[in-house]
XYZ file of C-alpha atoms in Angstrom:
709
model
C 34.173 -13.426 7.999
C 36.601 -12.752 5.134
C 38.500 -9.432 5.090
C 38.797 -8.080 1.534
C 41.899 -6.321 0.239
C 41.482 -2.557 -0.099
C 41.532 -0.932 -3.522
C 41.423 2.746 -4.360
C 38.137 3.712 -6.016
C 37.947 6.868 -8.095
C 35.922 8.410 -10.906
C 37.768 9.054 -14.164
C 37.219 11.572 -16.941
C 37.722 11.244 -20.692
C 41.406 12.242 -20.403
C 42.298 9.561 -17.841
C 45.098 7.103 -18.697
C 42.906 4.372 -17.173
C 40.259 4.777 -19.894
C 42.174 2.540 -22.295
C 42.408 -0.197 -19.623
C 38.663 0.089 -19.139
C 38.142 -0.457 -22.871
C 40.466 -3.496 -22.814
C 38.567 -5.039 -19.910
C 35.313 -4.478 -21.790
C 36.621 -6.003 -25.032
C 37.848 -9.088 -23.157
C 34.401 -9.535 -21.595
C 32.136 -8.123 -24.312
C 30.397 -11.470 -24.754
C 28.755 -11.060 -21.344
C 28.788 -7.265 -21.074
C 27.312 -6.667 -24.522
C 28.089 -4.022 -27.115
C 28.230 -0.269 -26.611
C 27.959 2.437 -29.286
C 31.172 4.016 -30.502
C 32.232 6.824 -28.199
C 30.090 5.601 -25.291
C 33.049 5.181 -22.931
C 34.335 8.682 -23.703
C 30.863 10.121 -23.159
C 30.380 8.354 -19.817
C 33.883 9.314 -18.701
C 33.265 12.952 -19.619
C 30.277 12.813 -17.260
C 32.526 11.151 -14.631
C 30.231 8.130 -14.662
C 32.983 5.501 -14.775
C 34.459 4.327 -11.473
C 37.759 2.425 -11.530
C 39.428 0.236 -8.904
C 43.202 0.709 -8.581
C 45.493 -1.765 -6.836
C 48.433 -0.789 -4.609
C 50.560 -0.094 -7.685
C 47.954 2.142 -9.293
C 46.916 -0.413 -11.921
C 43.265 -0.446 -12.980
C 41.852 -3.881 -12.119
C 38.134 -3.220 -12.583
C 35.519 -0.649 -13.480
C 31.873 0.240 -12.958
C 30.045 2.191 -15.659
C 26.718 3.791 -14.794
C 24.214 6.362 -15.964
C 21.850 8.777 -14.235
C 18.190 9.094 -15.228
C 15.716 11.150 -13.196
C 15.896 9.979 -9.569
C 17.672 6.693 -10.299
C 21.197 5.545 -11.126
C 21.631 2.491 -13.377
C 24.674 0.203 -13.461
C 25.522 -0.603 -17.087
C 28.809 -2.520 -16.609
C 30.596 -4.051 -13.648
C 33.796 -5.729 -14.832
C 36.768 -7.072 -12.838
C 40.115 -8.352 -14.127
C 40.175 -12.176 -13.743
C 43.321 -11.994 -11.582
C 41.484 -9.900 -8.969
C 38.133 -11.639 -8.844
C 37.085 -12.893 -5.430
C 39.055 -10.147 -3.663
C 36.161 -7.773 -3.013
C 36.825 -5.392 -5.910
C 33.233 -5.507 -7.191
C 31.796 -4.835 -3.728
C 34.077 -1.842 -3.187
C 33.069 -0.361 -6.541
C 29.372 -0.829 -5.752
C 29.801 0.489 -2.194
C 31.391 3.647 -3.597
C 28.432 4.099 -5.946
C 26.076 3.657 -2.980
C 27.850 6.448 -1.108
C 27.772 8.971 -3.939
C 24.123 8.239 -4.803
C 22.574 8.045 -1.322
C 20.518 11.230 -1.818
C 18.788 9.658 -4.864
C 15.931 7.143 -4.990
C 18.457 4.371 -5.566
C 20.346 2.146 -8.001
C 19.024 -0.277 -10.637
C 20.547 -2.823 -13.001
C 19.635 -5.759 -15.243
C 21.611 -9.003 -15.225
C 21.157 -12.246 -17.170
C 19.677 -14.864 -14.874
C 21.816 -17.655 -16.351
C 25.013 -15.828 -15.311
C 24.222 -17.092 -11.785
C 25.192 -13.862 -10.032
C 22.126 -13.844 -7.771
C 24.234 -14.440 -4.671
C 26.573 -11.562 -5.477
C 23.863 -8.962 -6.090
C 21.963 -10.105 -2.996
C 25.103 -9.752 -0.883
C 25.527 -6.196 -2.189
C 22.077 -5.331 -0.827
C 20.125 -5.425 -4.098
C 16.641 -6.895 -4.436
C 15.414 -8.993 -7.364
C 12.178 -7.224 -8.346
C 11.094 -8.845 -11.621
C 12.228 -10.594 -14.799
C 12.135 -9.373 -18.380
C 13.018 -10.957 -21.694
C 16.673 -10.694 -22.744
C 17.774 -10.052 -26.323
C 19.268 -13.541 -26.382
C 16.661 -16.148 -27.291
C 14.965 -17.884 -24.337
C 16.999 -15.911 -21.796
C 15.746 -13.796 -18.901
C 17.086 -10.616 -17.336
C 16.616 -10.096 -13.609
C 15.917 -6.493 -12.598
C 17.821 -5.681 -9.387
C 17.045 -2.612 -7.259
C 18.720 -1.004 -4.264
C 16.439 1.710 -2.921
C 18.013 4.468 -0.851
C 15.027 6.713 -0.229
C 11.386 5.732 -0.622
C 9.240 8.820 -1.226
C 8.757 10.667 2.107
C 4.991 10.468 1.707
C 5.063 6.671 1.421
C 7.381 6.359 4.418
C 4.979 8.478 6.471
C 2.011 6.370 5.385
C 3.749 3.117 6.320
C 4.910 4.528 9.643
C 1.433 5.676 10.651
C -0.145 2.398 9.543
C 2.291 0.525 11.773
C 1.235 2.632 14.738
C -2.348 1.386 14.432
C -1.725 -2.372 14.369
C 0.936 -4.658 15.730
C 3.381 -5.127 12.893
C 5.157 -8.479 12.836
C 7.891 -9.415 10.423
C 7.480 -12.979 9.182
C 10.560 -15.081 8.478
C 10.965 -16.951 5.163
C 9.821 -20.219 6.773
C 6.543 -18.620 7.890
C 6.091 -17.030 4.473
C 6.483 -20.453 2.836
C 4.035 -22.056 5.299
C 1.430 -19.395 4.524
C 2.031 -19.771 0.797
C 1.575 -23.549 0.939
C -1.583 -23.180 3.040
C -2.960 -20.594 0.611
C -2.486 -23.012 -2.274
C -3.562 -26.211 -0.523
C -6.914 -27.148 -2.015
C -7.461 -29.991 0.454
C -6.960 -28.044 3.666
C -9.940 -27.846 6.027
C -10.764 -25.122 8.534
C -9.314 -27.075 11.469
C -5.933 -27.315 9.755
C -5.791 -23.704 8.544
C -2.779 -21.690 9.658
C -3.717 -19.679 12.726
C -2.084 -16.586 11.214
C -4.751 -16.649 8.473
C -7.635 -16.478 10.955
C -9.796 -13.374 10.509
C -9.496 -12.269 14.123
C -5.707 -12.565 14.004
C -5.438 -10.586 10.772
C -7.558 -7.844 12.319
C -4.976 -7.446 15.089
C -1.732 -8.070 13.203
C -0.110 -6.635 10.120
C 1.972 -9.486 8.696
C 4.994 -7.903 7.051
C 7.914 -8.976 4.904
C 11.076 -7.234 3.850
C 12.536 -7.111 0.366
C 15.037 -9.891 1.046
C 12.202 -12.392 0.542
C 12.264 -11.584 -3.175
C 15.905 -12.625 -3.388
C 15.031 -15.954 -1.795
C 12.146 -16.402 -4.226
C 14.513 -15.486 -7.067
C 16.571 -18.618 -6.352
C 13.670 -20.822 -7.475
C 14.499 -22.212 -10.925
C 10.923 -22.989 -11.953
C 9.658 -19.715 -13.442
C 5.967 -20.571 -12.863
C 6.554 -21.294 -9.172
C 8.749 -18.209 -8.872
C 6.002 -16.015 -10.329
C 3.361 -17.524 -8.029
C 5.431 -16.847 -4.916
C 6.263 -13.324 -6.087
C 2.555 -12.699 -6.607
C 1.737 -14.047 -3.149
C 4.410 -11.828 -1.594
C 2.631 -8.756 -2.971
C -0.237 -9.366 -0.522
C 1.970 -8.503 2.462
C 3.069 -5.120 3.770
C 6.668 -4.539 2.656
C 8.699 -2.653 5.246
C 11.543 -0.481 3.952
C 14.836 -0.151 5.781
C 17.864 2.118 5.733
C 20.417 0.568 3.340
C 23.358 1.887 5.360
C 21.882 0.470 8.572
C 21.453 -2.826 6.758
C 25.202 -3.105 6.132
C 25.999 -2.164 9.740
C 23.484 -4.681 11.099
C 24.870 -7.418 8.878
C 28.435 -6.755 10.052
C 27.358 -6.881 13.710
C 25.400 -10.103 13.170
C 28.336 -11.735 11.407
C 30.638 -10.881 14.314
C 28.106 -12.090 16.897
C 27.471 -15.424 15.191
C 31.186 -16.025 14.712
C 31.977 -15.150 18.334
C 29.237 -17.447 19.680
C 29.857 -20.261 17.161
C 26.328 -20.067 15.759
C 25.676 -21.719 12.416
C 23.270 -19.715 10.268
C 22.941 -19.293 6.516
C 24.152 -15.997 5.040
C 20.791 -15.296 3.356
C 19.010 -15.681 6.701
C 21.420 -13.229 8.288
C 20.594 -10.722 5.557
C 16.879 -11.236 6.162
C 17.195 -10.610 9.895
C 19.491 -7.622 9.214
C 16.810 -6.053 6.989
C 14.176 -6.792 9.631
C 16.217 -4.950 12.248
C 16.570 -1.981 9.876
C 12.764 -1.773 9.535
C 10.177 -0.441 11.986
C 9.093 -3.879 13.209
C 9.704 -5.021 16.784
C 8.486 -8.622 16.432
C 9.929 -11.356 14.207
C 7.943 -14.581 13.712
C 9.705 -17.850 12.907
C 9.792 -21.558 13.654
C 13.282 -21.877 12.152
C 15.730 -23.160 14.788
C 18.570 -21.045 13.378
C 16.570 -17.884 14.054
C 15.179 -19.038 17.415
C 18.650 -19.955 18.700
C 19.684 -16.337 18.122
C 16.595 -14.874 19.833
C 18.250 -13.718 23.076
C 21.269 -12.241 21.317
C 19.144 -10.432 18.717
C 16.895 -8.955 21.391
C 19.861 -7.959 23.562
C 21.572 -6.133 20.706
C 18.670 -4.846 18.623
C 15.490 -5.089 20.778
C 13.831 -7.253 18.108
C 11.767 -10.084 19.618
C 12.178 -13.395 17.776
C 9.280 -15.681 18.735
C 7.167 -18.511 17.363
C 3.689 -17.687 15.991
C 1.951 -19.783 18.648
C 3.551 -17.750 21.431
C 2.403 -14.488 19.890
C -1.132 -15.782 19.276
C -1.448 -16.795 22.925
C -0.633 -13.219 23.906
C -3.178 -11.834 21.433
C -5.999 -14.158 22.422
C -7.415 -11.678 24.926
C -7.936 -9.158 22.108
C -10.287 -11.377 20.144
C -13.347 -9.305 20.925
C -11.978 -6.120 19.339
C -11.788 -6.737 15.582
C -10.785 -3.842 13.329
C -12.963 -4.841 10.400
C -15.782 -7.381 10.389
C -18.699 -6.228 8.252
C -20.248 -9.712 8.528
C -21.172 -8.890 12.123
C -23.565 -6.155 11.000
C -26.178 -8.444 9.463
C -29.504 -7.838 11.178
C -28.378 -4.615 12.877
C -30.608 -1.556 12.382
C -28.775 1.730 12.668
C -29.807 5.320 12.111
C -28.176 8.732 12.016
C -29.924 11.710 13.661
C -29.222 15.291 14.674
C -28.555 15.665 18.404
C -31.239 17.690 20.188
C -31.021 20.028 23.161
C -31.635 18.156 26.381
C -29.687 15.019 25.351
C -26.356 16.256 26.756
C -26.471 14.381 30.061
C -27.678 11.179 28.411
C -24.888 11.278 25.801
C -22.228 12.136 28.379
C -22.897 8.784 30.051
C -21.863 7.026 26.848
C -19.173 9.232 25.359
C -17.183 11.171 27.951
C -13.689 9.644 28.060
C -13.258 8.672 31.703
C -10.133 6.645 30.835
C -8.320 9.897 30.007
C -9.885 11.555 33.069
C -12.080 13.833 30.992
C -14.377 15.855 33.216
C -17.942 14.713 32.599
C -19.443 18.092 33.447
C -17.011 19.853 31.116
C -17.996 17.432 28.328
C -21.676 18.219 28.906
C -20.965 21.940 28.807
C -18.968 21.596 25.605
C -21.759 19.653 23.923
C -24.312 22.225 25.098
C -22.229 24.954 23.510
C -22.183 23.157 20.145
C -25.929 22.579 20.257
C -26.547 26.208 21.114
C -24.416 27.435 18.203
C -26.118 25.222 15.649
C -25.336 27.706 12.885
C -21.628 26.994 13.396
C -21.724 23.375 14.534
C -23.526 20.218 13.449
C -23.896 17.444 16.041
C -24.742 13.946 14.786
C -25.567 10.759 16.654
C -25.417 7.223 15.253
C -27.618 4.851 17.209
C -29.336 1.492 17.076
C -33.083 1.356 16.539
C -33.557 0.789 20.278
C -31.976 4.233 20.856
C -28.652 2.869 22.136
C -25.972 5.428 21.097
C -23.041 4.080 19.066
C -21.163 7.154 17.858
C -21.138 10.917 18.297
C -19.533 13.435 15.957
C -19.558 17.228 15.920
C -18.622 19.240 12.831
C -17.336 22.797 13.121
C -18.040 24.842 9.984
C -16.594 28.246 10.921
C -13.630 28.074 8.532
C -14.087 28.074 4.790
C -10.872 26.144 4.127
C -11.294 23.293 6.611
C -13.842 21.149 8.387
C -13.168 20.926 12.105
C -14.154 17.911 14.199
C -14.021 18.944 17.881
C -15.721 15.738 19.052
C -15.550 12.273 17.504
C -16.427 9.366 19.804
C -17.426 5.770 19.111
C -17.708 4.323 22.608
C -16.752 0.765 23.445
C -18.802 -1.845 21.580
C -18.290 -4.416 18.842
C -18.789 -1.863 16.048
C -16.515 0.846 17.479
C -13.480 0.267 15.300
C -15.327 -0.011 12.013
C -17.625 2.907 12.819
C -14.571 5.070 13.498
C -13.129 4.320 10.066
C -16.457 4.820 8.339
C -17.150 8.153 10.031
C -13.688 9.467 9.163
C -14.111 8.445 5.524
C -17.504 10.144 5.286
C -16.149 13.229 7.064
C -13.295 13.577 4.577
C -15.759 13.307 1.686
C -18.075 15.831 3.355
C -15.215 18.290 3.767
C -14.129 17.913 0.137
C -17.645 18.159 -1.278
C -18.218 21.340 0.717
C -15.170 22.681 -1.181
C -12.963 22.652 1.905
C -9.305 21.727 1.523
C -8.622 20.184 4.929
C -10.164 18.198 7.767
C -8.908 18.950 11.278
C -9.640 16.792 14.338
C -9.299 18.750 17.584
C -10.913 16.343 20.063
C -8.798 16.680 23.235
C -9.809 13.277 24.603
C -9.850 10.907 21.603
C -10.458 7.232 22.235
C -7.741 4.752 21.292
C -9.960 3.409 18.507
C -10.260 6.886 17.000
C -6.501 7.465 17.137
C -5.916 4.189 15.300
C -8.366 5.216 12.572
C -6.781 8.679 12.324
C -3.353 7.141 11.817
C -4.600 4.709 9.189
C -6.127 7.587 7.234
C -2.746 9.371 7.357
C -3.735 12.488 9.247
C -0.703 14.587 10.193
C -0.115 15.415 13.871
C -0.155 19.165 14.505
C -0.113 21.300 17.655
C -3.809 21.078 18.474
C -4.774 17.761 16.913
C -4.584 16.088 13.501
C -4.808 17.572 10.018
C -5.505 16.009 6.620
C -5.641 17.464 3.113
C -8.714 16.548 1.031
C -8.938 18.258 -2.341
C -11.954 17.828 -4.588
C -9.975 18.468 -7.779
C -8.968 16.760 -11.007
C -5.566 18.182 -11.920
C -2.279 17.277 -13.560
C 0.781 16.658 -11.377
C 2.101 20.154 -12.071
C -1.265 21.820 -11.430
C -1.793 19.857 -8.228
C 1.742 20.638 -7.056
C 1.208 24.366 -7.628
C -2.172 24.180 -5.914
C -0.673 22.549 -2.806
C 2.229 24.999 -2.684
C -0.172 27.942 -2.876
C -2.380 26.495 -0.132
C 0.599 25.970 2.182
C 1.811 29.517 1.519
C -1.650 30.995 2.060
C -2.523 29.197 5.297
C 0.840 29.155 7.070
C 3.487 26.929 8.586
C 1.106 24.334 10.041
C 0.157 23.321 6.501
C 3.726 22.860 5.265
C 3.347 19.061 5.237
C 1.646 19.401 1.850
C 4.753 21.059 0.423
C 6.489 17.679 0.646
C 3.743 16.176 -1.486
C 4.025 19.116 -3.879
C 7.741 18.376 -4.341
C 7.032 14.700 -5.031
C 4.426 15.618 -7.626
C 7.079 17.448 -9.643
C 9.047 14.228 -10.069
C 8.515 12.375 -13.329
C 8.447 9.088 -11.421
C 4.995 10.002 -10.060
C 3.567 10.224 -13.561
C 5.180 6.951 -14.615
C 4.508 4.902 -11.474
C 0.839 3.951 -11.089
C 1.223 2.835 -7.466
C 2.814 6.135 -6.453
C -0.081 7.952 -8.118
C -2.569 5.882 -6.114
C -0.694 6.577 -2.875
C -0.732 10.323 -3.471
C -4.392 10.307 -4.531
C -5.278 8.453 -1.331
C -3.273 10.965 0.706
C -5.197 13.840 -0.904
C -8.473 11.922 -1.387
C -10.680 12.546 -3.292
C -8.173 14.369 -5.560
C -7.462 12.760 -8.941
C -4.251 13.098 -10.972
C -5.100 13.554 -14.651
C -1.740 12.726 -16.268
C -0.639 9.621 -14.372
C -0.135 6.132 -15.803
C -2.935 4.826 -13.575
C -5.404 2.972 -15.782
C -9.180 3.087 -15.442
C -11.768 0.432 -16.290
C -15.524 0.714 -16.524
C -16.800 -2.482 -14.932
C -20.424 -3.589 -15.277
C -22.056 -4.856 -12.104
C -25.552 -6.190 -11.556
C -27.792 -3.903 -9.461
C -28.101 -6.601 -6.838
C -24.373 -6.641 -6.123
C -24.030 -2.881 -6.488
C -26.702 -2.452 -3.819
C -24.799 -4.755 -1.469
C -21.301 -3.462 -2.162
C -21.550 0.297 -2.448
C -24.653 1.864 -3.977
C -26.704 3.490 -1.212
C -29.350 4.688 -3.684
C -30.082 1.148 -4.862
C -29.783 -0.097 -1.310
C -32.701 2.081 -0.273
C -34.875 0.191 -2.752
C -34.238 -2.912 -0.639
C -34.310 -1.690 2.956
C -34.571 1.890 4.156
C -32.079 2.920 6.825
C -32.136 6.705 7.280
C -28.794 8.305 6.560
C -26.869 5.104 6.048
C -28.306 3.394 3.005
C -29.442 -0.197 2.777
C -27.648 -2.643 5.013
C -25.013 -2.295 7.721
C -22.493 -4.188 5.556
C -22.879 -1.459 2.961
C -23.094 1.389 5.421
C -19.595 0.909 6.785
C -17.744 -0.665 3.881
C -14.278 0.820 3.329
C -13.055 -2.314 1.558
C -14.928 -4.967 -0.413
C -14.480 -7.740 -2.952
C -16.249 -8.352 -6.262
C -16.130 -11.711 -8.052
C -16.388 -12.191 -11.805
C -15.383 -14.514 -14.626
C -11.794 -14.232 -15.885
C -12.821 -14.119 -19.532
C -12.635 -10.735 -21.299
C -10.974 -9.025 -18.341
C -8.992 -6.789 -20.758
C -5.771 -6.782 -18.730
C -7.441 -5.691 -15.503
C -4.834 -5.604 -12.740
C -3.911 -3.670 -9.609
C -3.418 -0.839 -9.103
C -6.092 0.831 -11.188
C -9.342 2.734 -10.888
C -12.840 1.384 -11.424
C -15.883 3.280 -12.611
C -18.828 1.088 -11.631
C -21.512 0.759 -14.295
C -24.747 -0.481 -12.724
C -26.086 -2.582 -15.576
C -29.620 -3.302 -16.687
C -29.011 -7.042 -16.147
C -31.305 -8.256 -13.367
C -31.484 -11.967 -14.009
C -30.494 -13.382 -10.633
C -33.353 -13.969 -8.271
C -33.172 -11.181 -5.696
C -31.484 -8.955 -8.265
C -34.791 -8.376 -10.031
C -36.914 -5.299 -9.656
C -34.432 -2.435 -9.385
C -35.524 0.800 -11.001
C -33.573 3.534 -12.807
C -30.495 1.430 -13.560
C -27.998 1.677 -16.434
C -25.561 4.289 -15.129
C -22.073 4.856 -13.703
C -22.534 5.485 -10.003
C -19.208 5.246 -8.199
C -15.417 5.236 -8.422
C -13.068 2.871 -6.533
C -9.421 1.868 -6.328
C -8.436 -1.712 -7.122
C -6.035 -2.988 -4.459
C -5.679 -6.564 -5.662
C -6.801 -8.858 -8.476
C -6.588 -12.541 -7.622
C -7.155 -15.546 -9.879
C -8.054 -18.842 -8.266
C -10.608 -21.493 -7.436
C -13.931 -20.215 -6.139
C -13.602 -22.064 -2.829
C -10.103 -20.696 -2.220
C -11.097 -17.138 -3.057
C -14.231 -17.311 -0.944
C -12.215 -18.517 2.047
C -9.623 -15.809 1.503
C -12.120 -12.931 1.292
C -14.925 -14.286 3.453
C -14.186 -11.648 6.111
C -15.515 -8.979 3.733
C -19.026 -10.423 3.928
C -21.826 -9.863 1.364
C -21.177 -12.988 -0.760
C -21.912 -16.515 0.380
C -20.096 -19.563 -0.950
C -22.947 -20.480 -3.312
C -22.817 -17.020 -4.911
C -19.092 -17.349 -5.561
C -19.307 -20.924 -6.803
C -21.981 -19.976 -9.365
C -19.621 -17.632 -11.251
C -18.572 -18.897 -14.690
C -15.155 -20.560 -14.563
C -12.396 -20.710 -17.168
C -10.887 -23.921 -18.561
C -8.761 -24.295 -15.408
C -11.755 -23.891 -13.127
C -10.629 -20.420 -11.982
C -12.503 -17.169 -11.390
C -11.382 -13.626 -10.562
C -11.675 -11.701 -7.288
C -11.289 -7.910 -7.345
C -10.521 -6.380 -3.949
C -11.305 -2.675 -3.962
C -11.542 0.229 -1.534
C -11.971 3.992 -1.268
C -15.323 3.910 -3.040
C -16.682 7.361 -3.811
C -20.396 7.339 -4.588
C -21.177 9.941 -7.242
C -23.506 12.844 -6.479
C -24.986 12.453 -9.962
C -25.542 9.182 -11.784
C -23.910 9.226 -15.234
C -26.450 7.724 -17.644
C -25.563 5.287 -20.408
C -26.264 8.000 -22.984
C -23.841 10.366 -21.230
C -21.223 7.607 -21.136
C -21.609 7.079 -24.893
C -21.210 10.794 -25.535
C -18.152 11.104 -23.273
C -16.464 8.154 -24.992
C -17.741 9.148 -28.446
C -19.036 5.581 -28.932
C -22.499 5.172 -30.414
C -22.362 1.371 -30.311
C -20.886 1.055 -26.818
C -21.361 -2.356 -25.203
C -20.583 -2.651 -21.487
C -20.674 -6.364 -20.723
C -17.078 -6.785 -19.500
C -14.295 -4.510 -18.168
C -13.816 -1.617 -20.585
C -10.503 0.254 -20.474
C -10.651 4.026 -20.965
C -8.018 6.751 -21.215
C -7.387 9.523 -18.691
C -9.322 12.116 -20.673
C -12.443 9.937 -20.715
C -12.081 9.131 -17.020
C -11.912 12.815 -16.089
C -14.997 13.581 -18.221
C -17.035 10.837 -16.564
C -15.728 11.568 -13.076
C -16.580 15.256 -13.372
C -20.053 14.403 -14.687
C -20.592 12.268 -11.599
C -19.409 14.942 -9.191
C -20.439 18.100 -11.019
């Protein structure tokens, strides 16, 4: 490990004697650094946004010029005197900038790809995020980012998601194996990577860290680079403390040197980022990683194992999938009000003996709720043969929040999915009753319920879990003020929403569509009216609407009291819709969808639906994937509803590809918005809805409010 010479790093002002040296260094390297307007150096120096490196004799041998915009700092120039290159001057300048900016979101820069500085920026801890066109003809700029502080809300969401599934960090070799399998048209089911199996994905959250994008960035072929970048977006990306990253890397370098291990520097950085994340398991078949397994575990408690070893440990969990709507075919379920006299019967199914809950006390509690039916609503979900599947009690005493003192799903093959469905419906119920919060106070929650609570980002409070759910359409500023007022009105326990309120005041929320989605999900069903999140009206045949989300249409096919048409529909939190690529109008994730149930009923079982031609629901698009019908069907088969023939019948483009839209968080409107109302809202007399139709925020809010008014 090379020890760099130490240079003094300091910020200069516009009166500094070093400013002229900075200009000379720039002029000597202006071909690569580019031009700056007259007076730019003086202006930056006056803002103390030029750092200089001074050698032992006080001579300026390099400089870093940067600017500050909103929550980010941007490096404009990094220039080192040729006589001092390779001595660590650039790293010391960048490290100083890291230190003085660590309370910000982070640091960004753009660098010409053909300058071949990928290794340098990677070693400084930056991540290659994307490529944009340079001013020079046929040249690309790589956008590099070093993120200090993800938004607190997003960190909380990731943390709670990781508590509900086993999170495993996959090494670059596993990532590449999965990528090749995903794109192998000739692979059969026997050869499919075990990590892609539905039951495995229901137990594991396969994660990557940002270092994978630097490895992808080394690929010269731009088409292949883009494909791998796109594939990487399908994995959970775990953040890590940048300062811990540097410490971990230093320790790893010392360990490998001391033990004479040979390992590539980029692999060390990947493992260092993995250690800095919240993962405790690291999957790899790479001998360089596996040889370090004992040392890494001894120093960092990160288990480095092969996928096959992990799968063998998970095999016993096969019968507890988190999400398998395909299993529900042929199941008849119903929702009923619990009646007096059923307490003893229900206690046999739902008292939590594992947590040593007293059965008699549970019976007494349930009797109390049934007796006070003006304050509590007790609901049972059961199969048609009267076998109980889930029990939920709503407490309606408080105007501002819906309380759930009992929520149980028992132990059966639908438990996990029922838990998620019931929570989703409860949040919507709370919001539609004009309550601001949902509070779960069950003292003996099952493990399945806790997992679902964490995935829905409830906040742990003294007597249970609390979640905000605002039925509002407001701008960032309005929503921020609303949250602040609610926290002030209801007290300290509600202060978690103040953090969201602070984030909403940042301009980055308005400009970043994904951040807007994350905050809307956290406050679901709230909608931000001034974000950059786009909305499309997408036409869908009644047949598929009835299967995917529309309970009203579903009842025209098969009546299931309280739960709509089919079990697949009844519990769907996530689904996929296939369509032709043509005329997709730039549809991409993240965005919103308003589903227009069209009059088209030309496909066999799709015929015969009544009262169609309306917008009936709103969803979030999580992913848009282009590919061959067989590949897409295999990828999304776990979501049920479609069979392979359905998918294969979709019109293909010249490359034989179709589009899959994975969506979630579907909110069925209280009121259908008719075609005539859509025309009026959009001020379009000749409106034609035969393909995705992009609308602005104002139109979205009009239509959304019509649906929920």
